[in-house]
Coordinates of C-alpha atoms and ligand atoms in Angstrom, one line a residue:
M1349 CA 85.1 123.5 134.7
D1350 CA 88.9 123.7 134.0
E1351 CA 89.7 127.5 134.1
V1352 CA 92.6 128.5 131.8
D1353 CA 93.9 131.7 130.3
Y1354 CA 94.1 130.6 126.7
I1355 CA 92.8 127.7 124.7
I1356 CA 95.0 126.9 121.6
V1357 CA 93.6 124.9 118.7
G1358 CA 96.4 123.1 116.8
Q1359 CA 99.8 121.8 118.0
G1360 CA 101.9 122.4 114.9
L1361 CA 104.9 124.7 115.0
A1362 CA 102.6 127.8 115.5
G1363 CA 100.5 126.3 118.3
T1364 CA 103.5 124.8 120.0
I1365 CA 105.6 128.0 119.9
L1366 CA 102.7 130.0 121.1
G1367 CA 101.9 127.5 123.8
Y1368 CA 105.4 127.5 125.1
T1369 CA 105.6 131.3 125.0
F1370 CA 102.4 131.5 127.2
L1371 CA 103.7 128.8 129.6
K1372 CA 107.0 130.6 130.0
R1373 CA 105.1 133.7 131.1
G1374 CA 103.1 131.7 133.7
K1375 CA 99.9 131.5 131.8
K1376 CA 97.5 128.5 132.0
I1377 CA 96.7 126.9 128.7
K1378 CA 94.8 124.1 127.1
I1379 CA 95.7 122.7 123.7
I1380 CA 93.3 120.9 121.4
D1381 CA 94.9 119.0 118.5
E1382 CA 93.9 116.2 116.3
P1383 CA 97.3 114.9 115.2
S1384 CA 96.1 113.0 112.1
F1385 CA 94.5 116.0 110.7
S1386 CA 97.5 117.7 109.1
S1387 CA 101.2 117.1 109.1
C1388 CA 102.9 120.2 107.8
S1389 CA 105.1 120.8 110.9
R1390 CA 106.0 117.2 111.1
V1391 CA 107.5 117.1 107.6
A1392 CA 108.9 120.7 107.5
A1393 CA 112.6 121.0 106.6
G1394 CA 112.9 123.3 109.6
N1395 CA 115.5 125.7 108.0
Y1396 CA 115.6 129.4 108.2
N1397 CA 117.6 131.7 105.9
P1398 CA 118.2 135.4 106.3
I1399 CA 118.5 135.9 102.5
V1400 CA 115.9 135.9 99.8
F1401 CA 117.8 134.2 96.9
K1402 CA 115.9 135.6 94.0
R1403 CA 116.8 139.2 94.8
L1404 CA 119.7 138.6 97.2
V1405 CA 118.1 140.9 99.8
K1406 CA 117.5 140.4 103.5
S1407 CA 114.5 138.3 104.4
W1408 CA 111.6 140.4 105.9
K1409 CA 112.6 141.5 109.5
A1410 CA 115.7 139.1 109.5
D1411 CA 117.8 141.3 111.8
E1412 CA 115.0 141.3 114.4
V1413 CA 113.5 137.8 114.2
I1414 CA 116.7 135.7 113.8
P1415 CA 118.3 136.6 117.2
F1416 CA 114.8 136.1 118.8
A1417 CA 114.4 132.7 117.1
D1418 CA 117.9 131.6 118.1
N1419 CA 117.3 132.4 121.8
F1420 CA 113.9 130.8 121.7
F1421 CA 115.1 127.5 120.3
L1422 CA 118.2 127.4 122.6
E1423 CA 115.9 127.9 125.6
A1424 CA 113.4 125.3 124.3
E1425 CA 116.3 122.8 123.9
K1426 CA 117.3 123.3 127.5
F1427 CA 113.7 122.9 128.6
L1428 CA 113.2 119.7 126.5
R1429 CA 116.7 118.4 127.3
D1430 CA 117.2 117.3 123.7
K1431 CA 119.1 118.7 120.7
I1432 CA 116.6 120.3 118.3
F1433 CA 118.4 123.4 117.1
W1434 CA 121.6 124.0 115.0
K1435 CA 123.2 127.2 113.6
K1436 CA 124.2 126.5 110.0
E1437 CA 125.6 128.3 106.9
V1438 CA 123.8 128.1 103.6
M1439 CA 126.0 127.3 100.6
K1440 CA 124.4 129.0 97.6
I1441 CA 125.8 127.3 94.5
F1442 CA 125.7 129.6 91.5
A1443 CA 123.8 128.2 88.5
N1444 CA 125.6 130.4 86.0
E1445 CA 128.0 133.3 85.6
N1446 CA 125.2 135.8 85.9
E1447 CA 124.2 134.6 89.4
K1448 CA 127.9 134.8 90.5
W1449 CA 128.2 138.4 89.1
F1450 CA 124.9 139.4 90.9
W1451 CA 126.2 137.8 94.2
E1452 CA 129.5 139.7 93.9
K1453 CA 127.6 143.0 93.3
K1454 CA 125.4 142.4 96.3
T1455 CA 128.2 141.5 98.7
L1456 CA 129.5 145.1 98.1
E1457 CA 126.2 146.4 99.7
D1458 CA 125.6 146.6 103.4
N1459 CA 124.5 143.0 104.1
K1460 CA 126.1 141.2 107.0
Y1461 CA 124.8 137.8 105.9
L1462 CA 126.5 137.6 102.5
T1463 CA 130.2 136.5 102.2
P1464 CA 132.4 136.9 99.1
A1465 CA 131.9 134.4 96.2
Q1466 CA 134.3 131.5 96.3
N1467 CA 135.6 129.0 93.6
N1468 CA 137.3 126.2 95.4
L1469 CA 135.2 123.6 97.0
I1470 CA 136.9 122.2 100.0
E1471 CA 134.1 119.8 101.0
N1472 CA 133.1 117.2 98.4
P1473 CA 134.8 118.9 95.4
K1474 CA 134.0 115.9 93.1
S1475 CA 130.5 115.3 94.2
L1476 CA 129.0 118.9 94.1
V1477 CA 128.1 120.5 90.7
A1478 CA 129.5 124.0 91.1
P1479 CA 131.4 125.1 88.0
F1480 CA 130.6 128.7 88.7
G1481 CA 131.5 128.6 92.4
F1482 CA 129.4 129.4 95.4
G1483 CA 128.8 131.9 98.2
L1484 CA 128.0 131.3 101.9
V1485 CA 125.2 132.9 103.8
K1486 CA 126.0 133.4 107.5
D1487 CA 123.6 133.2 110.5
A1488 CA 121.1 130.7 109.0
G1489 CA 119.9 127.7 111.0
K1490 CA 117.6 124.8 111.4
I1491 CA 115.5 123.0 113.9
Y1492 CA 114.4 119.3 113.9
S1493 CA 110.8 120.3 113.5
A1494 CA 109.2 116.8 113.9
R1495 CA 111.1 116.1 117.1
F1496 CA 110.4 119.6 118.5
I1497 CA 106.6 119.0 118.0
E1498 CA 106.8 115.4 119.4
L1499 CA 108.8 116.4 122.6
F1500 CA 106.4 119.2 123.3
R1501 CA 103.5 116.9 122.6
N1502 CA 104.8 114.5 125.3
Y1503 CA 105.2 117.4 127.7
F1504 CA 101.7 118.8 127.1
S1505 CA 100.3 115.3 127.5
E1506 CA 102.1 114.7 130.8
K1507 CA 100.9 118.0 132.2
K1508 CA 97.3 117.2 131.0
I1509 CA 97.4 120.4 128.9
L1510 CA 96.7 118.5 125.6
Q1511 CA 93.3 117.2 124.5
E1512 CA 93.5 115.0 121.4
E1513 CA 90.4 115.5 119.3
K1514 CA 89.1 117.3 116.3
F1515 CA 87.9 120.8 117.3
N1516 CA 84.1 120.9 117.1
F1517 CA 83.0 124.5 116.3
S1518 CA 79.4 123.9 117.4
K1519 CA 80.6 123.3 121.0
L1520 CA 82.4 126.7 121.3
K1521 CA 80.4 129.2 123.4
R1522 CA 81.1 132.9 124.0
S1523 CA 79.7 134.5 127.1
G1524 CA 80.7 137.4 129.3
G1525 CA 83.9 138.1 127.3
Q1526 CA 85.1 134.5 127.8
V1527 CA 84.9 131.3 125.8
E1528 CA 83.8 127.9 126.9
Y1529 CA 84.7 124.6 125.1
E1530 CA 83.6 121.3 126.6
N1531 CA 84.9 121.4 130.1
S1532 CA 87.3 124.3 129.7
I1533 CA 86.7 128.0 130.2
A1534 CA 89.2 130.6 129.0
K1535 CA 89.8 134.4 128.5
K1536 CA 90.5 133.7 124.8
I1537 CA 90.8 131.0 122.2
I1538 CA 93.6 131.2 119.6
F1539 CA 93.3 129.2 116.4
C1540 CA 96.6 127.7 115.1
E1541 CA 95.2 125.1 112.6
G1542 CA 97.7 125.7 109.7
W1543 CA 96.1 125.4 106.3
K1544 CA 93.0 123.7 107.8
A1545 CA 91.9 127.2 108.9
L1546 CA 90.2 127.2 105.4
G1547 CA 87.4 125.3 107.3
N1548 CA 87.3 127.7 110.3
P1549 CA 84.0 129.6 110.3
Y1550 CA 85.6 132.6 112.0
F1551 CA 88.8 133.0 109.8
S1552 CA 88.1 131.4 106.4
Y1553 CA 87.6 134.9 105.0
L1554 CA 91.3 135.6 105.3
P1555 CA 93.2 135.3 102.0
F1556 CA 95.1 132.1 102.5
K1557 CA 97.1 130.6 99.6
P1558 CA 98.1 127.1 100.8
A1559 CA 101.0 125.5 99.0
K1560 CA 101.6 121.7 99.1
G1561 CA 105.3 120.7 99.4
E1562 CA 107.2 117.4 99.2
L1563 CA 110.6 116.3 100.4
L1564 CA 112.8 113.2 99.8
I1565 CA 114.9 111.5 102.4
L1566 CA 118.1 110.1 100.9
A1567 CA 120.9 107.8 101.9
I1568 CA 124.2 109.0 100.3
E1569 CA 127.5 107.3 100.9
D1570 CA 130.8 109.2 100.9
F1571 CA 129.3 112.6 101.1
N1572 CA 129.6 115.0 104.0
C1573 CA 128.4 118.5 104.3
E1574 CA 127.3 120.4 107.4
K1575 CA 125.9 123.3 105.3
I1576 CA 122.5 123.7 103.9
I1577 CA 123.2 123.4 100.1
H1578 CA 121.0 125.5 97.8
K1579 CA 120.8 125.6 94.0
N1580 CA 117.1 126.0 93.1
G1581 CA 116.4 123.0 95.3
Y1582 CA 118.1 122.2 98.6
L1583 CA 120.0 119.4 100.3
Y1584 CA 121.1 119.0 103.9
S1585 CA 122.4 116.3 106.2
I1586 CA 120.3 114.9 109.1
G1587 CA 123.1 112.5 110.3
N1588 CA 123.9 108.8 109.8
K1589 CA 124.5 109.4 106.0
L1590 CA 120.9 110.5 105.6
F1591 CA 120.0 113.8 103.8
V1592 CA 116.8 115.7 103.0
A1593 CA 116.2 117.1 99.5
G1594 CA 113.5 119.5 98.6
S1595 CA 111.2 120.8 97.7
T1596 CA 108.1 121.4 95.5
Y1597 CA 105.2 123.9 95.3
E1598 CA 101.7 122.9 94.3
W1599 CA 98.6 125.0 94.8
K1600 CA 95.8 122.9 93.4
E1601 CA 96.0 119.4 94.9
L1602 CA 96.1 120.1 98.6
D1603 CA 96.7 117.0 100.7
D1604 CA 99.6 115.2 102.5
I1605 CA 100.1 112.5 99.9
P1606 CA 103.5 112.2 98.3
T1607 CA 103.3 112.0 94.5
E1608 CA 105.5 110.6 91.6
K1609 CA 105.4 114.1 90.1
G1610 CA 106.9 115.6 93.2
K1611 CA 109.5 112.9 93.5
S1612 CA 110.7 113.5 89.9
A1613 CA 110.8 117.3 90.3
I1614 CA 113.0 116.9 93.4
I1615 CA 115.3 114.4 91.7
E1616 CA 115.7 116.8 88.7
K1617 CA 116.8 119.6 91.2
L1618 CA 119.1 117.2 93.0
K1619 CA 120.9 116.2 89.8
K1620 CA 121.9 119.8 89.4
I1621 CA 123.4 119.8 92.9
I1622 CA 125.3 116.5 93.3
Q1623 CA 126.7 114.0 90.8
I1624 CA 126.9 110.8 93.0
P1625 CA 124.5 108.0 93.5
F1626 CA 121.8 108.3 96.2
K1627 CA 119.0 106.0 97.4
I1628 CA 115.6 107.3 98.2
V1629 CA 114.6 106.0 101.7
G1630 CA 111.6 108.3 102.4
H1631 CA 109.2 110.7 100.8
V1632 CA 106.8 113.1 102.6
A1633 CA 104.4 115.8 101.9
G1634 CA 102.5 118.6 103.7
V1635 CA 100.6 121.8 103.0
R1636 CA 102.1 125.1 104.0
P1637 CA 99.7 127.7 105.4
S1638 CA 100.9 130.4 103.0
T1639 CA 99.0 133.7 102.5
K1640 CA 98.4 135.9 99.5
D1641 CA 100.4 138.9 100.8
R1642 CA 103.1 136.6 102.2
R1643 CA 102.6 137.9 105.8
P1644 CA 101.3 135.9 108.8
F1645 CA 97.7 136.2 110.0
I1646 CA 97.8 137.3 113.7
G1647 CA 95.3 139.0 116.0
L1648 CA 91.7 139.0 117.2
H1649 CA 88.6 138.5 115.2
P1650 CA 87.2 142.0 114.3
A1651 CA 83.7 141.1 115.7
F1652 CA 84.6 138.6 118.4
N1653 CA 87.2 139.8 120.8
E1654 CA 87.7 136.5 122.6
I1655 CA 88.7 134.7 119.4
G1656 CA 92.1 135.0 117.9
I1657 CA 94.4 133.5 115.2
F1658 CA 98.2 132.8 115.0
N1659 CA 98.7 131.4 111.5
G1660 CA 99.8 132.0 107.9
F1661 CA 103.6 131.4 108.4
G1662 CA 104.0 129.9 105.0
T1663 CA 107.6 128.8 104.5
K1664 CA 108.9 130.8 107.4
A1665 CA 107.4 129.4 110.6
V1666 CA 110.8 128.6 112.2
M1667 CA 112.1 132.1 111.7
L1668 CA 109.0 134.2 112.4
A1669 CA 106.8 132.3 114.9
P1670 CA 108.9 132.8 118.0
Y1671 CA 109.1 136.6 117.5
F1672 CA 105.4 137.0 116.7
A1673 CA 104.3 134.7 119.5
N1674 CA 106.0 137.1 121.9
Q1675 CA 104.4 140.0 120.1
L1676 CA 100.9 138.4 120.3
Y1677 CA 101.4 137.7 124.0
N1678 CA 102.3 141.4 124.7
Y1679 CA 99.3 142.5 122.6
L1680 CA 96.9 140.2 124.5
E1681 CA 98.2 140.9 128.0
F1682 CA 99.4 144.5 127.8
N1683 CA 97.7 145.9 124.8
S1684 CA 101.1 146.5 123.1
P1685 CA 100.8 147.1 119.4
L1686 CA 100.8 144.3 116.9
D1687 CA 102.8 144.9 113.7
M1688 CA 100.3 146.2 111.1
E1689 CA 101.9 143.9 108.5
V1690 CA 100.8 140.8 110.4
N1691 CA 97.6 142.1 112.1
I1692 CA 94.5 140.6 110.5
C1693 CA 92.7 144.0 110.9
R1694 CA 94.4 144.7 107.5
F1695 CA 91.5 142.7 105.9
P1696 CA 87.9 143.9 106.3
L1697 CA 85.2 141.4 107.3
P1698 CA 83.3 140.4 104.2
Ligands
FAD233 C1 107.9 120.3 102.3 C2 107.8 121.4 103.3 C3 109.0 122.0 103.7 C4 109.0 123.0 104.6 N1 110.2 123.6 105.1 C5 110.2 124.6 106.0 C6 111.4 125.1 106.4 O1 112.5 124.7 106.1 N2 111.3 126.2 107.3 C7 110.1 126.7 107.8 O2 110.1 127.6 108.6 N3 109.0 126.2 107.3 C8 108.9 125.2 106.4 N4 107.8 124.7 106.0 C9 106.5 125.3 106.4 C10 106.1 124.9 107.8 O3 106.0 123.6 107.8 C11 104.9 125.6 108.2 O4 105.0 127.0 108.1 C12 104.5 125.3 109.6 O5 104.7 124.0 109.9 C13 103.1 125.7 109.9 O6 102.8 125.3 111.2 P1 101.3 125.5 111.7 O7 101.4 125.1 113.1 O8 100.7 126.8 111.3 O9 100.4 124.4 110.9 P2 100.4 122.8 110.9 O10 101.8 122.2 111.0 O11 99.6 122.3 109.8 O12 99.7 122.4 112.3 C14 98.4 122.6 112.5 C15 97.9 121.6 113.6 O13 96.5 121.9 113.9 C16 95.8 120.7 113.9 N5 94.5 121.0 113.5 C17 94.0 121.7 112.4 N6 92.7 121.8 112.5 C18 92.3 121.2 113.6 C19 91.0 120.9 114.2 N7 89.9 121.4 113.6 N8 90.9 120.3 115.4 C20 92.1 119.8 116.0 N9 93.3 120.0 115.4 C21 93.4 120.7 114.3 C22 96.6 119.8 112.9 O14 96.3 118.4 113.0 C23 98.0 120.2 113.2 O15 98.5 119.4 114.2 C24 107.8 123.6 105.1 C25 106.6 123.0 104.7 C26 106.6 121.9 103.8 C27 105.3 121.3 103.4

């Protein structure tokens, strides 16, 4: 038997961030992941933004989670010896006078992320559609999510931590406050399956609300912008004249298949951002593990103390998962409190 502290099921952003958090604290882990099962983290844009654009207020816990995420990804970069993390500004282009007025009003409030509205585009003045001007959001950022997952996958494989297979629930045994799965025995098992948790017999009762999303990869000549450009949709550079444009939301057809409908919707958004030719060179889709109350699902099963979950990060895995992986670690090891807004004890067992 292989004795470990924790078994983690799923190596998307959630499982990877949790796994690295445990390893940094000297814990022994085993990760079980079937890579072909779901690809959300491998297609994610990887951005985080401290501002909710609809109401121009700070994103939930932004002041606490952003410094934590920044340190986490800087440290991960050093560990992986590769560039996966960038601090960025978000350029919010106003769609009309009203949006500009609202932005100006909000910049007068105590919000360190919003900067005064501007009119003159210095970068790409002829290519960007911004007749009402724009405002910059400070302290945003992005990770190269697919690369982050791949580099950790290589590391976990090398260290023989990773077992590539579909998790088989009938092989999970609980005995004496521990869990056994195939040839591994652990104190606890933590499920990080993304939206596939809908098929998890222990956690399918949680109110998930998965949302499919699509992105286009574009080649654009004579256009440079290091900022994440936002105007209903978004556009950002990934180098070599390539850009990512997104995204879409679909709650009924849940799969990883790019659609013509999704492509057209992104092109419509894009035409309101830039007025230069672009070539579509890629098109991807994934399903976000969103939740009905828009808060993650973290904690231990109310009836089975050896079985836990770290999931439900919706559109905000990059910003929230490092902070809450640390919180879950402290909860499991030292019984420190879990934030009640993320703790799954907020939902009674059916
Ligand atoms: C188009 C799009 C754009 C996005 N942009 C952003 C963004 O800019 N910023 C941001 O923070 N988030 C973004 N997201 C959301 C982000 O992708 C998710 O929040 C995050 O990737 C979820 O990670 P996860 O690990 O929970 O799930 P997943 O990425 O789905 O990973 C789950 C893993 O578990 C494995 N698995 C599941 N079930 C089993 C099983 N039974 N046995 C074995 N393995 C299993 C899967 O194969 C997968 O590897 C975006 C999502 C989409 C679709």
